[in-house]
C-alpha positions as a Markdown table, in Angstrom:
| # | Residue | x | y | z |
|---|---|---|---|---|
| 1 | Unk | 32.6 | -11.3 | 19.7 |
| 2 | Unk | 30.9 | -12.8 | 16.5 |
| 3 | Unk | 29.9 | -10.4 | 13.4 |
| 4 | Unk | 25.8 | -10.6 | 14.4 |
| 5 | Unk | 27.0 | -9.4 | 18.5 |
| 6 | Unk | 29.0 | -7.0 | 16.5 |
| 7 | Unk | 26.4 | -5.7 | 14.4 |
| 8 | Unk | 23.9 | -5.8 | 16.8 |
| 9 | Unk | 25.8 | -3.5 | 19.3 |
| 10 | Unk | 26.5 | -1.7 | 16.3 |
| 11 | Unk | 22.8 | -1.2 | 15.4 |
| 12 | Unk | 21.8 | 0.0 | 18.9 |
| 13 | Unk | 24.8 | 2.4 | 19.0 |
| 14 | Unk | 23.5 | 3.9 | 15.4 |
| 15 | Unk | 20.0 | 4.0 | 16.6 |
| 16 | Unk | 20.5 | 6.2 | 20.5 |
| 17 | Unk | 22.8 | 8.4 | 18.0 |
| 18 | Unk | 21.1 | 8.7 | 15.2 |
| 19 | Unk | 18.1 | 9.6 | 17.4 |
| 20 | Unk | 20.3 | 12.2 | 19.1 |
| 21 | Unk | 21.4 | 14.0 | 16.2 |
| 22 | Unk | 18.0 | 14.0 | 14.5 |
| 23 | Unk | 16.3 | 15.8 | 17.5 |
| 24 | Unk | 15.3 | 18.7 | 17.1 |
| 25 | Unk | 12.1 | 21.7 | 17.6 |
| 26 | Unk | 9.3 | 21.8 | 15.5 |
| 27 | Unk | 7.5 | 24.8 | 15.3 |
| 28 | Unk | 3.9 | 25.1 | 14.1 |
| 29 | Unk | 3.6 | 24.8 | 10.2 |
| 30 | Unk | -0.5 | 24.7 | 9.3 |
| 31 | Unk | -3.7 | 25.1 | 11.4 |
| 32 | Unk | -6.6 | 23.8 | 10.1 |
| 33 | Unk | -9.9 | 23.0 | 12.0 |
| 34 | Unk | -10.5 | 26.1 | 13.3 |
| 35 | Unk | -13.4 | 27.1 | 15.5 |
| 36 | Unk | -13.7 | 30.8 | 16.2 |
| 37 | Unk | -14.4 | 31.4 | 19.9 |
| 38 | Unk | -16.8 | 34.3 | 21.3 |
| 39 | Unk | -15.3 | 37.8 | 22.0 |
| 40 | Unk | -17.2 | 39.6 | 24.8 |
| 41 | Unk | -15.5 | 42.4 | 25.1 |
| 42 | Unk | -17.7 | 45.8 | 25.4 |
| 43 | Unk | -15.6 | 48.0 | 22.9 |
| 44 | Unk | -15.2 | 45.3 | 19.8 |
| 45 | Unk | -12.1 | 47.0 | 18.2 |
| 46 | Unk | -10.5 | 45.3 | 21.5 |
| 47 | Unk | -11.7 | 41.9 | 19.4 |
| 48 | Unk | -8.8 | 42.8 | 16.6 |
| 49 | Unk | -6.3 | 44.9 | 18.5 |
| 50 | Unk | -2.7 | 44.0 | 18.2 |
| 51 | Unk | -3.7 | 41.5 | 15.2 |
| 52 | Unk | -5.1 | 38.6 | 17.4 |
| 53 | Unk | -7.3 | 37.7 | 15.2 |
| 54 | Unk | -5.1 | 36.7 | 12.7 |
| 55 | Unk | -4.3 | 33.0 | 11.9 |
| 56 | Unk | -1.2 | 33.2 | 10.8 |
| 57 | Unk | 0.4 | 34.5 | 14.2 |
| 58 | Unk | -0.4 | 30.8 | 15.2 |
| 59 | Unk | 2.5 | 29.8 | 12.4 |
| 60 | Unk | 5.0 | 32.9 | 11.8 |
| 61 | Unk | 7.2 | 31.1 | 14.8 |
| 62 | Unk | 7.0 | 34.2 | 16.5 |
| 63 | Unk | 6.3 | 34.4 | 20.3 |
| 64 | Unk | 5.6 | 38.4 | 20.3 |
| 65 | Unk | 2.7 | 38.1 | 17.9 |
| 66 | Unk | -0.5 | 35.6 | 18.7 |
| 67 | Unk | -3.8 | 34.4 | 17.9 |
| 68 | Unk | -6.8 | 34.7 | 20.5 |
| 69 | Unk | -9.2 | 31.6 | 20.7 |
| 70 | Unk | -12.1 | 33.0 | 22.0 |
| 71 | Unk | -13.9 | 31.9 | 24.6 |
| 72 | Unk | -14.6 | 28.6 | 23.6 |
| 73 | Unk | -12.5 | 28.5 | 20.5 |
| 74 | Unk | -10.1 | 25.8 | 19.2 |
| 75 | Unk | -7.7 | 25.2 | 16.4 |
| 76 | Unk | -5.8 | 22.2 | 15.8 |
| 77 | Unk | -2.1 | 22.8 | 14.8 |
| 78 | Unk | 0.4 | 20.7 | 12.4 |
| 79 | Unk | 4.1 | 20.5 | 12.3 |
| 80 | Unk | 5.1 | 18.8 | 9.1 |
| 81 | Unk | 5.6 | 15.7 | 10.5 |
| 82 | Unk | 4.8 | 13.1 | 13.2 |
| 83 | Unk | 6.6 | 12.2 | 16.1 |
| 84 | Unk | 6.7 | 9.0 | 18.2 |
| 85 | Unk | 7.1 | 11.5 | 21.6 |
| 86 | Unk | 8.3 | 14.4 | 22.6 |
| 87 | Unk | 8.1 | 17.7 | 24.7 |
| 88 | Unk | 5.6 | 20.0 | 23.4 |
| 89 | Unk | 5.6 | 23.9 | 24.4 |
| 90 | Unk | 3.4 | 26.4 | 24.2 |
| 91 | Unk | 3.6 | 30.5 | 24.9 |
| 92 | Unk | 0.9 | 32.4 | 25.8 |
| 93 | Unk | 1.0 | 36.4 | 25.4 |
| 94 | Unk | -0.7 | 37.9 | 28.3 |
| 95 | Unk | 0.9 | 41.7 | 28.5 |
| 96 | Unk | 0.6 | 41.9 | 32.3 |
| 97 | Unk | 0.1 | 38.5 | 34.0 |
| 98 | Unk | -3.6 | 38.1 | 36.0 |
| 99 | Unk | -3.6 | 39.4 | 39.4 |
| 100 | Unk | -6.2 | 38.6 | 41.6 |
| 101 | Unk | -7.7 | 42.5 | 41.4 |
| 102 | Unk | -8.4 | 42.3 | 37.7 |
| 103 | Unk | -8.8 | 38.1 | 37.2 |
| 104 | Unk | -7.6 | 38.1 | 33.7 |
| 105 | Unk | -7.3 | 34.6 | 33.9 |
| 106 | Unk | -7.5 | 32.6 | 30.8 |
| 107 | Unk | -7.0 | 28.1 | 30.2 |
| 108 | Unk | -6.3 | 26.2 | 27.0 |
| 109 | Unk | -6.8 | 22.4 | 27.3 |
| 110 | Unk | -4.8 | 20.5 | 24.8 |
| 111 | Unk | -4.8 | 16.7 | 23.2 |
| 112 | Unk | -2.4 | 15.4 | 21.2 |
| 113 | Unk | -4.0 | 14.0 | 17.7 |
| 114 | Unk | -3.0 | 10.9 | 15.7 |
| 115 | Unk | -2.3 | 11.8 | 11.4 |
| 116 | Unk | -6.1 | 10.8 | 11.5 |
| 117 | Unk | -7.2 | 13.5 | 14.2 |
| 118 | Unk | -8.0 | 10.8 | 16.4 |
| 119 | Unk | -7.0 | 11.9 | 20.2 |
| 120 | Unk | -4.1 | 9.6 | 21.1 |
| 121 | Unk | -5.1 | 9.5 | 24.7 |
| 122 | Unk | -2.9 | 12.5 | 26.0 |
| 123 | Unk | -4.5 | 16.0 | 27.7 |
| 124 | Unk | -3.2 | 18.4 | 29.3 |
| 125 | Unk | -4.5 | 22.0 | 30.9 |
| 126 | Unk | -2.4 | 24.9 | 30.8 |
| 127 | Unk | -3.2 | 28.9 | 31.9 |
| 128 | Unk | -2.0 | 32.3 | 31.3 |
| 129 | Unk | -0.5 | 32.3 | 35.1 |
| 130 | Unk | 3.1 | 31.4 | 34.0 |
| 131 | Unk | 3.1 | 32.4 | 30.5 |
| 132 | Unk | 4.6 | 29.4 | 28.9 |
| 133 | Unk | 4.5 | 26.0 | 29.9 |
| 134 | Unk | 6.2 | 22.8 | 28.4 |
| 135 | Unk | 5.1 | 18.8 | 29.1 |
| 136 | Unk | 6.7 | 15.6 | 27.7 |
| 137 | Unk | 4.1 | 13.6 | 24.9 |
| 138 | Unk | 4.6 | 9.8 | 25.9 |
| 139 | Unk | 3.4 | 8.5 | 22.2 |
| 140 | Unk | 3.1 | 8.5 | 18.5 |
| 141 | Unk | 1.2 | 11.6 | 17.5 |
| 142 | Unk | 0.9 | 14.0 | 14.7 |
| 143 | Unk | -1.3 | 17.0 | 15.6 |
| 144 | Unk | -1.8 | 18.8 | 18.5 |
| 145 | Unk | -5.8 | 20.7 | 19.6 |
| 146 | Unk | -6.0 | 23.6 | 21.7 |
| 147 | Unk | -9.2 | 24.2 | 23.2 |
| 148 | Unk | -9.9 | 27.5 | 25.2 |
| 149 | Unk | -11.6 | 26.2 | 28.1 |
| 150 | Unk | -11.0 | 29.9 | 30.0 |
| 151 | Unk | -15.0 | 30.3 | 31.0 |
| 152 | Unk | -15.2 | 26.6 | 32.2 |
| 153 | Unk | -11.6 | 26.3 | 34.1 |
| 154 | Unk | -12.3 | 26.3 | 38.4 |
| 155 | Unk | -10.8 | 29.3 | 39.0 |
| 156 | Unk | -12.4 | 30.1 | 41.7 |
| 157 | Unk | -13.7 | 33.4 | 40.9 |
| 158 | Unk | -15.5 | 34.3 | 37.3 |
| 159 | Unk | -12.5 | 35.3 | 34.6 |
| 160 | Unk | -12.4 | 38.7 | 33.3 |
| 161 | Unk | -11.3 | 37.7 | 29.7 |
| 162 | Unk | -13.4 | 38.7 | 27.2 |
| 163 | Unk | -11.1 | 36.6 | 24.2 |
| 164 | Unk | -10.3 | 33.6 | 25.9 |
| 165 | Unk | -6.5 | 32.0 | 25.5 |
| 166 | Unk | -4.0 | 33.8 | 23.6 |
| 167 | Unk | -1.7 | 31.5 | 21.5 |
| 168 | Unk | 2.0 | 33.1 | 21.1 |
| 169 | Unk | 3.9 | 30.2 | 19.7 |
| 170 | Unk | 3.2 | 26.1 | 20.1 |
| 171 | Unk | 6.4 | 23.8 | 19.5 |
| 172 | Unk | 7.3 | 20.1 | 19.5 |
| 173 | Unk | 10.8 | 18.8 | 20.6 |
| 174 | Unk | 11.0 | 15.6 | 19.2 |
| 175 | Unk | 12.5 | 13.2 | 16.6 |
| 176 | Unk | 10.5 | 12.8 | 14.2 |
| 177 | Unk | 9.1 | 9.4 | 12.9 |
| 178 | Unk | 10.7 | 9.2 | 9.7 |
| 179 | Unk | 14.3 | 9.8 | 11.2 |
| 180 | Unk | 13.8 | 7.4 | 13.6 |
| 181 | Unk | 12.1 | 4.8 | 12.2 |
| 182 | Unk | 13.9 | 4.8 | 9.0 |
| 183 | Unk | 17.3 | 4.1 | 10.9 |
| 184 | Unk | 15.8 | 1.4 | 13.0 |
| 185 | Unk | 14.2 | -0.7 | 9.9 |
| 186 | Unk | 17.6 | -0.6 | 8.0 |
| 187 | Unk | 19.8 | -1.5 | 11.0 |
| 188 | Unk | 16.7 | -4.5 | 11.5 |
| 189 | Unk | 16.7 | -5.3 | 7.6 |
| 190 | Unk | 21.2 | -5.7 | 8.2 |
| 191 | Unk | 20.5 | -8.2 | 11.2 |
| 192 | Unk | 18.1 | -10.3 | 9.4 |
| 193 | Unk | 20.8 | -10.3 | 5.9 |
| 194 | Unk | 23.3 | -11.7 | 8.1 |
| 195 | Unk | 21.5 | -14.3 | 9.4 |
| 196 | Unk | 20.3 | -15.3 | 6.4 |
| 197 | Unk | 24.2 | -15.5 | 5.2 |
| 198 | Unk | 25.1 | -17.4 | 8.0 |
| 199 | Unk | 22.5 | -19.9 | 7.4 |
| 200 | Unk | 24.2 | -20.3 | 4.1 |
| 201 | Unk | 27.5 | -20.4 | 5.3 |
């Protein structure tokens, strides 16, 4: 095997492990962009009770504390970095999950967002049924929205949440650009060295 099939091998070998070792989870870091939602509820200190109306439950990496949307509300969420994929999960606190006697049923819709806050072509609907839900982000993006979409969703029946989506924790499961792509470009900047040396040669 010659030294540029060497190096070459060598490179791709660097990259899948470098890759590996860099992954890693991202929690929330920043919210910015927020939108308060509407609070129906008939007693309003239900509107602040157990401190979900407080921002920074959205970034305290916490999924016993959370932030309420309101009906209609969205907040879009940063992680310190961008990604070129990865799985993204989010944890919803709901203290008793919706039956069908009480309909407490409540639906965020989220896109994932480009370091402009351009949507990168990726959405995805999630409810308060399971709790917690976690989908693979095929793509570069940097942000991600969440949009309460609880008095729009089909649920059949009308909701009974008067607060909309309740954000417990968000988190991205990814390596990050700079990991990755910094590893790739060297490994790519060695292959074209030695080519240029064996032109020499």
């Amino acid at each position: 095997m010659n030294a540029f099939k060497m190096l070459a091998a060598g490179l791709a070998t660097a990259v899948t492990m470098g890759g590996a070792a860099q992954a890693a989870t991202y929690n929330a870091t920043e919210y910015m962009d927020v939108v308060k939602g509407a609070c129906t509820a008939s007693n309003q200190t239900q509107c602040t009770s157990n401190g979900r109306d407080k921002l920074d439950n959205l970034i305290d990496s916490r999924k016993d504390t959370f932030y309420s949307l309101g009906l209609g509300g969205e907040v879009t969420l940063g992680f310190g970095t961008s990604f070129s994929a990865g799985t993204a999960s989010v944890y919803e606190i709901t203290f008793s999950r919706p039956t069908l006697k009480d309909r407490h049923y409540e639906a965020v819709e989220l896109y994932a967002l480009d370091a402009d806050k351009n949507e990168v072509g990726y959405s995805k609907v999630i409810t308060n049924l399971d709790g917690s839900a976690s989908f693979k982000i095929d793509g570069a993006f940097t942000y991600l929205k969440l949009k309460d979409v609880t008095s729009t969703y089909d649920w059949g029946v009308k909701s009974s949440s008067f607060d909309g989506f309740d954000v417990g924790m968000v988190s991205i499961a990814a390596v990050p650009v700079p990991a990755a792509g910094g590893l790739l470009l060297a490994g790519l900047g060695g292959l074209a060295a030695l080519r240029r040396r064996k032109k020499n040669a």
